[in-house]
PDB file of C-alpha atoms in Angstrom:
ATOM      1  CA  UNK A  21     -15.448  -0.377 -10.112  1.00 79.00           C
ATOM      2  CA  UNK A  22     -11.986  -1.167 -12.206  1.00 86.00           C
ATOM      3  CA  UNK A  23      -9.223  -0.339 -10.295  1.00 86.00           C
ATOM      4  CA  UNK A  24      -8.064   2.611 -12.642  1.00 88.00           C
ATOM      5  CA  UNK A  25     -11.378   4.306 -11.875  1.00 90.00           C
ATOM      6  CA  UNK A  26     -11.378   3.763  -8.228  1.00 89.00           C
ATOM      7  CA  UNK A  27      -7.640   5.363  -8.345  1.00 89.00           C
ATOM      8  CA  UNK A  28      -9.054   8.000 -10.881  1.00 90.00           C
ATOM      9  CA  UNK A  29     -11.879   9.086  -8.222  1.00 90.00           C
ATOM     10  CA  UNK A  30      -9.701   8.908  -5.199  1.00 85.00           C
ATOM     11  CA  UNK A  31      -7.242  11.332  -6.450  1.00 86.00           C
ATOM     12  CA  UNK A  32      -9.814  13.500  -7.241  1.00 87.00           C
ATOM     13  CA  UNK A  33     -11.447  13.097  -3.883  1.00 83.00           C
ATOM     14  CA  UNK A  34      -8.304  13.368  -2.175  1.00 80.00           C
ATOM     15  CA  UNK A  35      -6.172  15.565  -4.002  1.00 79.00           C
ATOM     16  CA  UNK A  36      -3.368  13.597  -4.329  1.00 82.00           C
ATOM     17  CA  UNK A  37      -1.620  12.501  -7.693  1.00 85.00           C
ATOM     18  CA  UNK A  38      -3.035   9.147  -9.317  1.00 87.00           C
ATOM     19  CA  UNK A  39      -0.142   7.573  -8.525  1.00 89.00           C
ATOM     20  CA  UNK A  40      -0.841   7.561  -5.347  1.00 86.00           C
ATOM     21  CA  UNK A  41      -3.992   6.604  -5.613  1.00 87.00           C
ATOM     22  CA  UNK A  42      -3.486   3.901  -7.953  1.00 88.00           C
ATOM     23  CA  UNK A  43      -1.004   2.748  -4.762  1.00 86.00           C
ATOM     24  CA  UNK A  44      -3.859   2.958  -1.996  1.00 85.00           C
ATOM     25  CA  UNK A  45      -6.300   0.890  -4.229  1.00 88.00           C
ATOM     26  CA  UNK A  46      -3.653  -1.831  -4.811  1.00 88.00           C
ATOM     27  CA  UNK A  47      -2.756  -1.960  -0.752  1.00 85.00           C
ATOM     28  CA  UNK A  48      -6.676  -2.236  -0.562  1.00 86.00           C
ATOM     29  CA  UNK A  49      -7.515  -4.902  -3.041  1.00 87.00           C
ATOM     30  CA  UNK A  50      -4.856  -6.564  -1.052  1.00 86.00           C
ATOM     31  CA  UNK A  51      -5.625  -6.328   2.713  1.00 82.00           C
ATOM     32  CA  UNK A  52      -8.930  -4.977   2.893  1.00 79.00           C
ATOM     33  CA  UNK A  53      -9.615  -1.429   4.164  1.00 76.00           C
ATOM     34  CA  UNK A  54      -6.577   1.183   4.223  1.00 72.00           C
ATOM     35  CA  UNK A  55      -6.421   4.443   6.141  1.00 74.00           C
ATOM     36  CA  UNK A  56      -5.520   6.853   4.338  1.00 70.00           C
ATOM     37  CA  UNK A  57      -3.289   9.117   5.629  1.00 71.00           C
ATOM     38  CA  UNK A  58      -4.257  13.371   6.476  1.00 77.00           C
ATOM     39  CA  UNK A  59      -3.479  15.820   4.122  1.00 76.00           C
ATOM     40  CA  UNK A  60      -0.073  17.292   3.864  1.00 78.00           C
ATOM     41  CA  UNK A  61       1.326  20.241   3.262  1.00 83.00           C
ATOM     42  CA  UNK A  62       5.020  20.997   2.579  1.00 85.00           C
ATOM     43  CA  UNK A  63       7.068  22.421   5.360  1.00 89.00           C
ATOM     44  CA  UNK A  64      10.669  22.966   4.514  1.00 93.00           C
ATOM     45  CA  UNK A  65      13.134  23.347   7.433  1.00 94.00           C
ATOM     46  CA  UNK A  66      16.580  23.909   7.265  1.00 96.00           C
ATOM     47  CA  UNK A  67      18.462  21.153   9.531  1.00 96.00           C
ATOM     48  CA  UNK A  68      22.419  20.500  10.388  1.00 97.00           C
ATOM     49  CA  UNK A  69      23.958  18.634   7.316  1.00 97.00           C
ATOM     50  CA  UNK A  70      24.696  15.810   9.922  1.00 98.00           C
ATOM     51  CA  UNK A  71      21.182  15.945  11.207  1.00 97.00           C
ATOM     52  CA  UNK A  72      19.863  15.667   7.549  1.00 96.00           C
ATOM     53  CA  UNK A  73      22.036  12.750   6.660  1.00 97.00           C
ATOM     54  CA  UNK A  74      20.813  11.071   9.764  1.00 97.00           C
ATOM     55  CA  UNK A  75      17.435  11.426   9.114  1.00 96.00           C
ATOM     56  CA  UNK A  76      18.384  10.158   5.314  1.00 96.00           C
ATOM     57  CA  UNK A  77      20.114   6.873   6.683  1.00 96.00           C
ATOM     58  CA  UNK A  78      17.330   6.119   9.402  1.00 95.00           C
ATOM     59  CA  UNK A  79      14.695   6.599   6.544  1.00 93.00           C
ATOM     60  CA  UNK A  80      16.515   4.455   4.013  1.00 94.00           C
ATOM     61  CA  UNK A  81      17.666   1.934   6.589  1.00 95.00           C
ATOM     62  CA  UNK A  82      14.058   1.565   7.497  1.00 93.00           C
ATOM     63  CA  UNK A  83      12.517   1.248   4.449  1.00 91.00           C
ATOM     64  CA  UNK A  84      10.160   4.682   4.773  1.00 89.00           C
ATOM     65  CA  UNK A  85      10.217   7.510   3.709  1.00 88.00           C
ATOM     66  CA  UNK A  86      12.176  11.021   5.012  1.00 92.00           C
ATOM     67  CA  UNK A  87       8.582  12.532   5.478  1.00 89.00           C
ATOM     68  CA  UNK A  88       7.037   9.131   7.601  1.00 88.00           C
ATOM     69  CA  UNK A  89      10.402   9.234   9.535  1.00 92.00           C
ATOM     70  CA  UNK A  90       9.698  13.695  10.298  1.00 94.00           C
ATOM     71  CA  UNK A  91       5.902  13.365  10.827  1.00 91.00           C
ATOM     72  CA  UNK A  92       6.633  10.366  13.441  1.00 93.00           C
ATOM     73  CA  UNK A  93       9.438  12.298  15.660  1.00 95.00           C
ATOM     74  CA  UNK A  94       7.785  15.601  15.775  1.00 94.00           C
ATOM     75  CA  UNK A  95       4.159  13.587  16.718  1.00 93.00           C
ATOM     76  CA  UNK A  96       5.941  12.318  19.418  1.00 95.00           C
ATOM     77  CA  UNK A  97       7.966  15.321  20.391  1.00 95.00           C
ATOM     78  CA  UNK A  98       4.996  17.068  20.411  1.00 94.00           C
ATOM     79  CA  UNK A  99       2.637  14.594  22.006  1.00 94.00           C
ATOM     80  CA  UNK A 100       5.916  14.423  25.116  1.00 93.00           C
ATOM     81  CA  UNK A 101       6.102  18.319  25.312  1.00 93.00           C
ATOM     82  CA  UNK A 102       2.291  18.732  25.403  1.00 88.00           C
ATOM     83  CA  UNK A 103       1.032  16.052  26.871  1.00 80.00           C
ATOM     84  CA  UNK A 104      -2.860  14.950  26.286  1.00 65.00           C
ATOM     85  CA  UNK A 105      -4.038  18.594  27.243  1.00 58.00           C
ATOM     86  CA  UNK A 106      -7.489  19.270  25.682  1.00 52.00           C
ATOM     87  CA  UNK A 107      -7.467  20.976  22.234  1.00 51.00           C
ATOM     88  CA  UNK A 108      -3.785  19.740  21.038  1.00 44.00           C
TER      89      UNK A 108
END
């Protein structure tokens, strides 16, 4: 299947936009296989200014992306505060 296809059906399959897509089948005709990450939703939260810029610089400095740098602290905040306790 052409590329543009593949990335045509995967957006539809996934719901995200074709850009996207068109970015997942590239990593894949590259390496192989890619996991492809859950579905998101949007979850706005107001933060300190400070803590916001933070977050901004870490994200930037890293080379990912604000969300990557959220989902990653708050999986391990929660993962810390709950443990491995069934059904979390």
């Amino acid at each position: 299947m052409a590329a543009a296809e593949a990335a045509r059906v995967l957006a539809g399959r996934l719901g995200c936009s074709q850009r996207q897509a068109r970015r997942y089948v590239a990593r894949a005709a590259e390496s192989g296989r890619v996991g492809v990450p859950d579905e998101a939703a949007v979850f706005t939260v107001r933060l300190p200014v400070r803590l916001a810029a933070a977050v901004r610089e870490h994200a930037r400095g890293s080379g990912r992306t604000i969300s990557s740098v959220a989902v990653q602290a708050l999986e391990e905040f929660l993962h810390r505060a709950h443990g491995d306790r069934p059904g979390r």
